[in-house]
Coordinates of C-alpha atoms in Angstrom, one line a residue:
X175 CA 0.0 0.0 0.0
X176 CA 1.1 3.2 -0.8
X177 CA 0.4 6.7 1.4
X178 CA 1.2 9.8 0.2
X179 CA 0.1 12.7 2.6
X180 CA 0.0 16.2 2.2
X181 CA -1.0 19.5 4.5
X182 CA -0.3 20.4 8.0
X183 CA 0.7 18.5 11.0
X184 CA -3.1 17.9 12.0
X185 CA -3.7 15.8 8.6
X186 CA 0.1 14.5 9.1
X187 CA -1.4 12.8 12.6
X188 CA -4.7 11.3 10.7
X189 CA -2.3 10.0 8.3
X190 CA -0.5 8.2 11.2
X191 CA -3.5 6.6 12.5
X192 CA -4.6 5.2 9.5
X193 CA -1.6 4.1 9.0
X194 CA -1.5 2.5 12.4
X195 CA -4.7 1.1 11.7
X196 CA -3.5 -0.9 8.4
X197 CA -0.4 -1.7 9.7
X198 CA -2.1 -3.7 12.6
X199 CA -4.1 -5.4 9.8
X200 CA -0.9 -7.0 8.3
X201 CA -0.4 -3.9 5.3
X202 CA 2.8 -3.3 4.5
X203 CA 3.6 0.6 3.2
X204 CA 5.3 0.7 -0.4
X205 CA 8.3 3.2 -1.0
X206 CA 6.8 4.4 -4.9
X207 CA 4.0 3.8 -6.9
X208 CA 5.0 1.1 -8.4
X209 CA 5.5 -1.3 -5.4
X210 CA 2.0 -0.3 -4.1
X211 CA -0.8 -2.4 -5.0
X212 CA -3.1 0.9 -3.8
X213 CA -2.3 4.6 -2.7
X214 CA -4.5 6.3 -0.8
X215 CA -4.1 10.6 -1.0
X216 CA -4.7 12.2 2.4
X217 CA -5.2 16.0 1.1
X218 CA -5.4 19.3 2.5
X219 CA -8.3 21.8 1.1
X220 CA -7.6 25.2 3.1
X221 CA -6.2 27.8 0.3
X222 CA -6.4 27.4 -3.1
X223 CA -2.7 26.3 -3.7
X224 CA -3.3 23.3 -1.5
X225 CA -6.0 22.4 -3.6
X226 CA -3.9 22.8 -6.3
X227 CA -1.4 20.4 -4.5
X228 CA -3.7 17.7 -3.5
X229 CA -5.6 17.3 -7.2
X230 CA -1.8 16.9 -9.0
X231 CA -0.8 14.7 -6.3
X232 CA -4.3 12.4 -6.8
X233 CA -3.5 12.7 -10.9
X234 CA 0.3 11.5 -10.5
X235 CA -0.8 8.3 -8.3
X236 CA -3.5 7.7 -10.9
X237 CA -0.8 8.2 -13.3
X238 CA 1.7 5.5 -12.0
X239 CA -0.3 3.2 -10.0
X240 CA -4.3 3.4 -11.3
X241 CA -5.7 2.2 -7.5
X242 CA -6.5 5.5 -5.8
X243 CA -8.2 6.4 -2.6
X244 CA -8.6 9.8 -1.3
X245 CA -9.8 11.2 2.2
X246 CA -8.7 14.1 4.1
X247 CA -9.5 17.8 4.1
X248 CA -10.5 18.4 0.2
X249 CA -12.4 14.7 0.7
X250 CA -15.3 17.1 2.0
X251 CA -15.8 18.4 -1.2
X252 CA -15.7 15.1 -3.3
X253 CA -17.5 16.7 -6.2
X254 CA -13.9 19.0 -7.2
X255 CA -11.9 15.5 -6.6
X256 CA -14.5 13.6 -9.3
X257 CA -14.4 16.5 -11.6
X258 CA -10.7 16.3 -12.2
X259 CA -10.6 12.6 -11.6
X260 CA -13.5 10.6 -12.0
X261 CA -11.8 6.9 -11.8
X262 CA -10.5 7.7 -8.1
X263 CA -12.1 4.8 -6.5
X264 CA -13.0 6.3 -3.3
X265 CA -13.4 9.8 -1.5
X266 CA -14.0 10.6 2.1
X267 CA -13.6 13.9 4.2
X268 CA -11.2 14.5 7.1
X269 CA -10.7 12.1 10.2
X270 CA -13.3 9.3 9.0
X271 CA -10.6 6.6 9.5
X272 CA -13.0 4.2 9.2
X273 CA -13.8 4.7 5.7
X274 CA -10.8 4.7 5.0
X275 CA -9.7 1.8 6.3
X276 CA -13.0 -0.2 5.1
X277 CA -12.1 0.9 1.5
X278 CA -8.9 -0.4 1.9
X279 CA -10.6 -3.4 2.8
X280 CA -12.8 -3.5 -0.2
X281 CA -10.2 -2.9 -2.7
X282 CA -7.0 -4.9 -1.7
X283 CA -8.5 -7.2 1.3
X284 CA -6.2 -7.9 3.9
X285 CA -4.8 -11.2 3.6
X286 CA -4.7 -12.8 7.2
X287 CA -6.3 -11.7 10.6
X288 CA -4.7 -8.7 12.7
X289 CA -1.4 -9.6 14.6
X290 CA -1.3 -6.1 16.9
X291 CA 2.4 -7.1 18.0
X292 CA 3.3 -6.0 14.3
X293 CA 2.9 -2.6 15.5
X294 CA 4.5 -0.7 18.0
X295 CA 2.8 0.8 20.8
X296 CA 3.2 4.7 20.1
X297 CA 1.7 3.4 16.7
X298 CA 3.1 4.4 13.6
X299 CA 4.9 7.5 12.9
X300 CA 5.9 9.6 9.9
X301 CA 7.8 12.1 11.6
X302 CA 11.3 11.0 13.0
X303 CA 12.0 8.8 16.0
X304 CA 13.1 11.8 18.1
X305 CA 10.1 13.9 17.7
X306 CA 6.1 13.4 17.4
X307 CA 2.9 15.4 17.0
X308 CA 0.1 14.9 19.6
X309 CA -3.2 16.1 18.3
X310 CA -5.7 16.9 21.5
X311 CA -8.8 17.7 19.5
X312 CA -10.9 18.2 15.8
X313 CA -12.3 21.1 14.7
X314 CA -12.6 24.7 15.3
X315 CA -15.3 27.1 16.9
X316 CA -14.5 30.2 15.4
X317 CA -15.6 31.2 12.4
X318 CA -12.5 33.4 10.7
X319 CA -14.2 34.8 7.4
X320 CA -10.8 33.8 5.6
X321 CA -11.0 30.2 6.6
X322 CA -13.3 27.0 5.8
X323 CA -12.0 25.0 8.0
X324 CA -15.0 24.5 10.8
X325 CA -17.3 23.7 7.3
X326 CA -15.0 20.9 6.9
X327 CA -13.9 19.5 10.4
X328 CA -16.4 21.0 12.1
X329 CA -16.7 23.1 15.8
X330 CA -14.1 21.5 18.6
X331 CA -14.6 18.0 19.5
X332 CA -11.7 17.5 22.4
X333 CA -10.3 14.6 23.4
X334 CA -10.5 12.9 26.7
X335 CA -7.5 14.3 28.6
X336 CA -6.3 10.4 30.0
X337 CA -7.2 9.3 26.2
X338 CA -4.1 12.1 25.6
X339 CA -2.1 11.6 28.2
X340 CA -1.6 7.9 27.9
X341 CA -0.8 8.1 24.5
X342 CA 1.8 10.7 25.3
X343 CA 3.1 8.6 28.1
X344 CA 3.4 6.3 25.4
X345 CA 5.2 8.3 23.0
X346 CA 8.0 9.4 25.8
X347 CA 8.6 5.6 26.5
X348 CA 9.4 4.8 22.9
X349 CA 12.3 7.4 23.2
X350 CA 10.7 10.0 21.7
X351 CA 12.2 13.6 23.1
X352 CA 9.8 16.1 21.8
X353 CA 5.8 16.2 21.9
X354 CA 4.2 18.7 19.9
X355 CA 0.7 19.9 20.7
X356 CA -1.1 20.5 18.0
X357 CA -4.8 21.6 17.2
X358 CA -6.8 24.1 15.6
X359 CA -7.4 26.3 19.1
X360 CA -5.4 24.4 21.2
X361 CA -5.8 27.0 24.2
X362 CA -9.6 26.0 23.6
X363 CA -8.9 22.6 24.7
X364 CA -11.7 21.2 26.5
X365 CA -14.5 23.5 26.1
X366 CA -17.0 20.7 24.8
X367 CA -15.9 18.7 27.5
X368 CA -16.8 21.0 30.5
X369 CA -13.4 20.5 31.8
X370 CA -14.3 16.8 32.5
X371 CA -11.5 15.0 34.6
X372 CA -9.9 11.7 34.5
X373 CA -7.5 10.2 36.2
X374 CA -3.7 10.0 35.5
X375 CA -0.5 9.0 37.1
X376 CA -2.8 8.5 40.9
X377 CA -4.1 12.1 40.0
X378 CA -7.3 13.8 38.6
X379 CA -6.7 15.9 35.6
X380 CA -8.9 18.0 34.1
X381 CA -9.3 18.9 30.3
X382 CA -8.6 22.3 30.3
X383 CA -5.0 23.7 28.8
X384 CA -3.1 24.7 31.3
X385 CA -3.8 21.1 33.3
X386 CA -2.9 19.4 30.3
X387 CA 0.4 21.4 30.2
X388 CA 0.9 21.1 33.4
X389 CA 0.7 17.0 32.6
X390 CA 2.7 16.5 30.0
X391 CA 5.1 18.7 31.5
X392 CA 5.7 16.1 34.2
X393 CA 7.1 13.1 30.8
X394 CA 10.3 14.8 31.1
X395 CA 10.5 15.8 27.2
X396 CA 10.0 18.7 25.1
X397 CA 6.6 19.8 25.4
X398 CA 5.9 22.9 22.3
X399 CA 2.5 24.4 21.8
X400 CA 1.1 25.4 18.7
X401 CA -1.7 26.9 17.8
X402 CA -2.4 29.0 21.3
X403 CA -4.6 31.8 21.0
X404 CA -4.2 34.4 23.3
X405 CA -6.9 33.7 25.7
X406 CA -6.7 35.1 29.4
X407 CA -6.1 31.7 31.0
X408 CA -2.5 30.9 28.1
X409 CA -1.2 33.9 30.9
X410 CA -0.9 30.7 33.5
X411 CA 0.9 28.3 31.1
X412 CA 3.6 30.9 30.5
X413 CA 4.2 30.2 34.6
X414 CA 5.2 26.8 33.5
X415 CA 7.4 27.8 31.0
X416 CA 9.1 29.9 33.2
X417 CA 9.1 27.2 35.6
X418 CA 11.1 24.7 32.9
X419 CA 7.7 22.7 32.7
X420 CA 7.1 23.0 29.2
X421 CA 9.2 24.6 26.4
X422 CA 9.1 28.5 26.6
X423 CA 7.3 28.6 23.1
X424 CA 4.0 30.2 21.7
X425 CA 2.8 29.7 18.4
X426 CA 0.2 32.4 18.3
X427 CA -1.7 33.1 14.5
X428 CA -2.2 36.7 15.3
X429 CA -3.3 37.2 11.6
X430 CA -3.1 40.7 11.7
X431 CA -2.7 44.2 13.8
X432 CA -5.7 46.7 12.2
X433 CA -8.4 46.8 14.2
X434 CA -10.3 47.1 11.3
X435 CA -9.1 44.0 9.6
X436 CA -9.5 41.9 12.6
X437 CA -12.9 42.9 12.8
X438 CA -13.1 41.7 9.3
X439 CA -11.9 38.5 9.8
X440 CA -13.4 37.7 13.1
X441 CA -10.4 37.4 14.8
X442 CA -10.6 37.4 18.8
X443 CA -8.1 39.6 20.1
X444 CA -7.6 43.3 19.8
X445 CA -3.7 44.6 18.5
X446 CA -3.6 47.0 21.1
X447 CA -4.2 43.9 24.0
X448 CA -1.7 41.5 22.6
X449 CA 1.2 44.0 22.7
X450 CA 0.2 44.5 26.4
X451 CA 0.3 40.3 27.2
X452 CA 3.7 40.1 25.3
X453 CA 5.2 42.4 27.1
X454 CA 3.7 40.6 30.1
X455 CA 4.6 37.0 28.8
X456 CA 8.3 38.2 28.5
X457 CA 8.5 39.0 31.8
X458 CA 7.1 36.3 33.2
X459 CA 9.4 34.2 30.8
X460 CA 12.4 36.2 29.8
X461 CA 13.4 33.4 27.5
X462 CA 10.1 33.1 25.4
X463 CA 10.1 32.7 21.8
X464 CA 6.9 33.8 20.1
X465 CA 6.0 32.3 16.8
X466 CA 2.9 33.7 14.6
X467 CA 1.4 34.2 11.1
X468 CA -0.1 36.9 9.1
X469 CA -2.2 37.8 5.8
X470 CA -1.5 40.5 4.1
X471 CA -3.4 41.4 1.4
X472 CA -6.6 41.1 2.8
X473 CA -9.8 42.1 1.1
X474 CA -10.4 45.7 2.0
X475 CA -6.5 46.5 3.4
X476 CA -5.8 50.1 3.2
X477 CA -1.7 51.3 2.8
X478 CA -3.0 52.4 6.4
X479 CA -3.8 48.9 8.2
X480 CA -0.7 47.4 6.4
X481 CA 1.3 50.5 8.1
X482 CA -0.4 49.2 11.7
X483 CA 0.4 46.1 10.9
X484 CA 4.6 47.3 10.8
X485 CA 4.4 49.4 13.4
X486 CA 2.7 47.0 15.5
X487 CA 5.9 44.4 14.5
X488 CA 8.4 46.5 15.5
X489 CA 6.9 47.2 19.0
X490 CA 6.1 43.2 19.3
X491 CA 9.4 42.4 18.0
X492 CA 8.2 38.7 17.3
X493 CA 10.2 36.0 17.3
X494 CA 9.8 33.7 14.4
X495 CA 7.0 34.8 11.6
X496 CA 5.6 33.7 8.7
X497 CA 3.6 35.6 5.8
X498 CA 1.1 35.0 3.6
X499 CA -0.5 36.7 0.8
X500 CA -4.1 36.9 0.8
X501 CA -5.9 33.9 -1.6
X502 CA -9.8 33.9 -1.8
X503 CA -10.8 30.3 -1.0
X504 CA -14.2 28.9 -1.9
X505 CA -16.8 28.9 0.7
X506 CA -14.7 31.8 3.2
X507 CA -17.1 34.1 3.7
X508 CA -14.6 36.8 3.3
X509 CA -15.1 36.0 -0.3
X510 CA -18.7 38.0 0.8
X511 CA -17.6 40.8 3.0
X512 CA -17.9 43.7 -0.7
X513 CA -14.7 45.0 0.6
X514 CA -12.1 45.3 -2.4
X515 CA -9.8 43.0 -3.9
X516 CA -6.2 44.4 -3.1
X517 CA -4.1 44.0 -6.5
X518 CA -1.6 40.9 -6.2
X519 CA 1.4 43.3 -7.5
X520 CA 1.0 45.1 -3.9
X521 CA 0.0 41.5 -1.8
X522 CA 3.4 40.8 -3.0
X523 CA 5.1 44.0 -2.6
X524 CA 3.3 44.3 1.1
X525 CA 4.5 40.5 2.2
X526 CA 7.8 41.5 1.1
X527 CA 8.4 44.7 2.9
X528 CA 6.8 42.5 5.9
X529 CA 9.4 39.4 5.6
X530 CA 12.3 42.3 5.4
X531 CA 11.1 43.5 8.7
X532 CA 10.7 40.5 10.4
X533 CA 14.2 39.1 9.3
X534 CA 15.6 42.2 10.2
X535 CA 13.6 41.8 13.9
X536 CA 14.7 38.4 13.9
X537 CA 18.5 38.9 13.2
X538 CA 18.7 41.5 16.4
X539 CA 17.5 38.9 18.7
X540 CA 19.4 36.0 17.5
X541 CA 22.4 37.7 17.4
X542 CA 21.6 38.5 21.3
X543 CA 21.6 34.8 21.7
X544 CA 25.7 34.5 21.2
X545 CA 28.1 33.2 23.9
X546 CA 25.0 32.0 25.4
X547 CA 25.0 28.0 26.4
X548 CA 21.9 26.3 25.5
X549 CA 20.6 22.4 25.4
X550 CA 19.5 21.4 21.0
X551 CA 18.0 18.4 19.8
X552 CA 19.7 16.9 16.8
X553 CA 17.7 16.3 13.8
X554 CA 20.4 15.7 11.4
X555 CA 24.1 15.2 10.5
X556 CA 26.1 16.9 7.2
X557 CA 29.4 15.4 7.4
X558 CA 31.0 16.7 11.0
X559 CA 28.0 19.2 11.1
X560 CA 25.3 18.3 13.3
X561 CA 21.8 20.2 12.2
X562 CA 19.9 20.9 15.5
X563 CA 17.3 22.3 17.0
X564 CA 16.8 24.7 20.5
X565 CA 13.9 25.5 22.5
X566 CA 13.3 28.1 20.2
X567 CA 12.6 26.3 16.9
X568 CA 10.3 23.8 16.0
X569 CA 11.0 21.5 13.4
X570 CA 10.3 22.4 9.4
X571 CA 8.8 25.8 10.0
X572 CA 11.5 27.6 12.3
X573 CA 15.4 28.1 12.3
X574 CA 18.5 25.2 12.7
X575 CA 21.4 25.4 14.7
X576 CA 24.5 24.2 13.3
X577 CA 27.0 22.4 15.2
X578 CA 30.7 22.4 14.0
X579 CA 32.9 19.2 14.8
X580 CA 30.0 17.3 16.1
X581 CA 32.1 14.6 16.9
X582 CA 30.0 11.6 17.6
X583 CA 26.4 13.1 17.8
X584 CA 23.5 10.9 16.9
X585 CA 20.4 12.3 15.2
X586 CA 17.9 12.6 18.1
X587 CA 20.2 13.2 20.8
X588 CA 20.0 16.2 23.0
X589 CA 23.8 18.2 23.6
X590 CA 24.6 21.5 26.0
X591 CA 26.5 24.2 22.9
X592 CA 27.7 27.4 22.8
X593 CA 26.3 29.7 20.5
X594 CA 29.4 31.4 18.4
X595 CA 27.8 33.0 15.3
X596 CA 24.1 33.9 14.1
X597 CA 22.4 35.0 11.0
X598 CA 18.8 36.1 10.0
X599 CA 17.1 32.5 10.9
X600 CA 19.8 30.2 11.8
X601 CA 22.5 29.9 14.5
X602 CA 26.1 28.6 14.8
X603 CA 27.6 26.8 17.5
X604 CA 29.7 24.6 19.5
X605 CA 29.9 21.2 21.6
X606 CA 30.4 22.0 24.8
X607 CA 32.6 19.7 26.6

């Protein structure tokens, strides 16, 4: 069987369990097209470009291997997946492993009964041995005018907080050294619940964020949260990171700084508040790295709430940021709001005066972090370089650090290193002995 899957980290964990699932069942994965006797597409569906993505991806399995199964994000609107490619042999939307797994079934049956010692307990994995993503719930409850996601996951369905715990618990025994929480409102956590507790380790926890940090913060591994919006209560889970509990990490989609455009997108959090909890955050936890996103570009975005937006960097002096220009996506109801279009020449003249900024914001502070000593997980090796990560970078999306004369580091180990050079993303160091 082959699996090819596409999109975030939140698709990238569906992907694992069904992967899990078949791998129970006696499936073996294939390492091309060829060697599959099926492939089944897990797509993403949230911008046009990942559309895009996932219906060429779908086309080239077609192409080399014929027997094509597709679920995931895009899967909720099968009619765009049969337009293009009417001889797929089965769609289904986001997180209905079971359909998956019974079309599996019905188009290259198993052929003997489960053996569940085949797989290992954490389950399968597509990430690396040293690190893992832990999704804690589906679905969204806001309703951003720029995004579909809640029309095709739906509002927040939570898991259980022993149903996450224990699989953490199991992740941490398999070696793994880093747990990322992942989510689409992960400081939500819990809500649909009512908080419900359960026990764990002799103790009751309670689904609600800062308990769960609180938890996982007691596995002794890298705990990084993503996907936090700046709710009252994230001020209490910035104690633990202070505290060494938890990595000293936000990943905060602030979106935008205008007033006016937040309003517009439905955002929950006013510019003028979230410069006041930074500065707060930072002195609660000196050491805190802020990641976030932002649209520019934005139907209706004057030269005015683009300058906000700049001016509202420079004071917030972020840590690691990303940009994006502004793409209508079918079904957002920004797509609705009769604000106008802003031409794509000055989307992409906007998101590059941004990313100039922000490199320029984020050169200052690393270059703060020479001479300092710092503990990095290695996630690769180049010759007697070692490519590693610190507390500050999560993997794929942020900066490396780069470890001259690693000597005899193993990918996945943690090492202490002194920080001797930096750049606009990246940082250079040294072994410590």
């Amino acid at each position: 069987m082959g699996f090819v899957s596409l999109g975030c980290p939140k698709a990238l964990v569906d992907s694992e369990r069904i992967l899990t699932r078949l791998r129970a069942e006696g499936y073996e994965v294939a390492a091309t097209y060829e060697a599959a006797d099926l492939v089944v597409v897990n797509t993403c569906g949230f911008i046009d470009s990942a559309v895009d993505e996932s219906l060429e991806a779908i086309g080239e399995a077609l192409a080399q291997n014929g027997k094509v199964i597709v679920t995931g994000c895009l899967g909720a609107q099968p009619q765009k997946i049969l337009d293009r490619h009417p001889q797929v042999l089965k769609v289904t939307g986001p997180q209905r492993y079971e359909e998956v797994v019974a079309s599996v079934h019905e188009h290259l049956p198993p052929k003997h009964e489960p053996f569940l010692d085949l797989v290992p307990a954490q389950g399968i994995r597509l990430t690396p041995r040293h690190y893992a993503y832990l999704k804690i719930s589906e679905g969204c409850n806001h309703r951003c005018t720029f995004c579909i996601i809640p029309s095709m996951r739906g509002n927040l369905v939570s898991r259980p907080i022993g149903e996450v715990l224990r699989e953490a618990e199991q992740l941490a025994r398999a070696g793994v050294k880093e747990i990322l929480v992942i989510s689409q409102d992960t400081s939500a956590y819990g809500v649909d619940l009512k908080y419900a507790a359960q026990p764990w380790r002799d103790k009751e926890r309670r689904a609600r964020f800062y308990d769960l940090a609180e938890a996982l913060g007691e596995l002794g591994v890298w705990i990084r949260l993503h996907y936090v919006y700046p709710y009252p209560h994230v001020d209490e889970v910035i104690e633990l990171m202070a505290a060494g509990r938890v990595l000293p990490y936000l990943d905060i989609p602030f979106q935008h700084a205008s007033a006016r455009i937040l309003k517009l997108m439905k955002r929950p959090a006013a510019a003028e508040d979230t410069l006041a909890r930074i500065a707060a955050w930072r002195r609660t936890a000196p050491d805190l790295t802020i990641r976030s996103t932002f649209i520019v570009g934005f139907p209706g975005e004057t030269a005015q709430d683009f300058e906000q937006l700049l001016d509202w960097l420079r004071v917030a002096q972020l840590d690691r940021v990303g940009c994006f220009e502004y793409s209508p996506v079918q079904g957002a109801a920004a797509n609705d709001l009769g604000q106008p279009e802003v031409p794509d020449e000055l989307k992409q003249e906007r998101r590059a005066r941004f990313m100039e900024l922000s490199a320029e914001i984020s050169a200052a502070r690393l270059a703060q972090k020479i001479g300092r000593q710092m503990q990095v997980l290695v996630d690769g090796l180049d010759g007697d370089i070692a490519i590693a990560r610190s507390a500050s970078d999560a993997p794929e999306i942020d900066g490396t650090v780069r470890i001259q004369r690693a000597g005899s580091l193993k990918v996945g180990a943690l090492a202490r290193v002194k920080i001797t050079a930096a750049g606009a993303y990246d940082l250079e160091a040294r072994l410590i002995d």
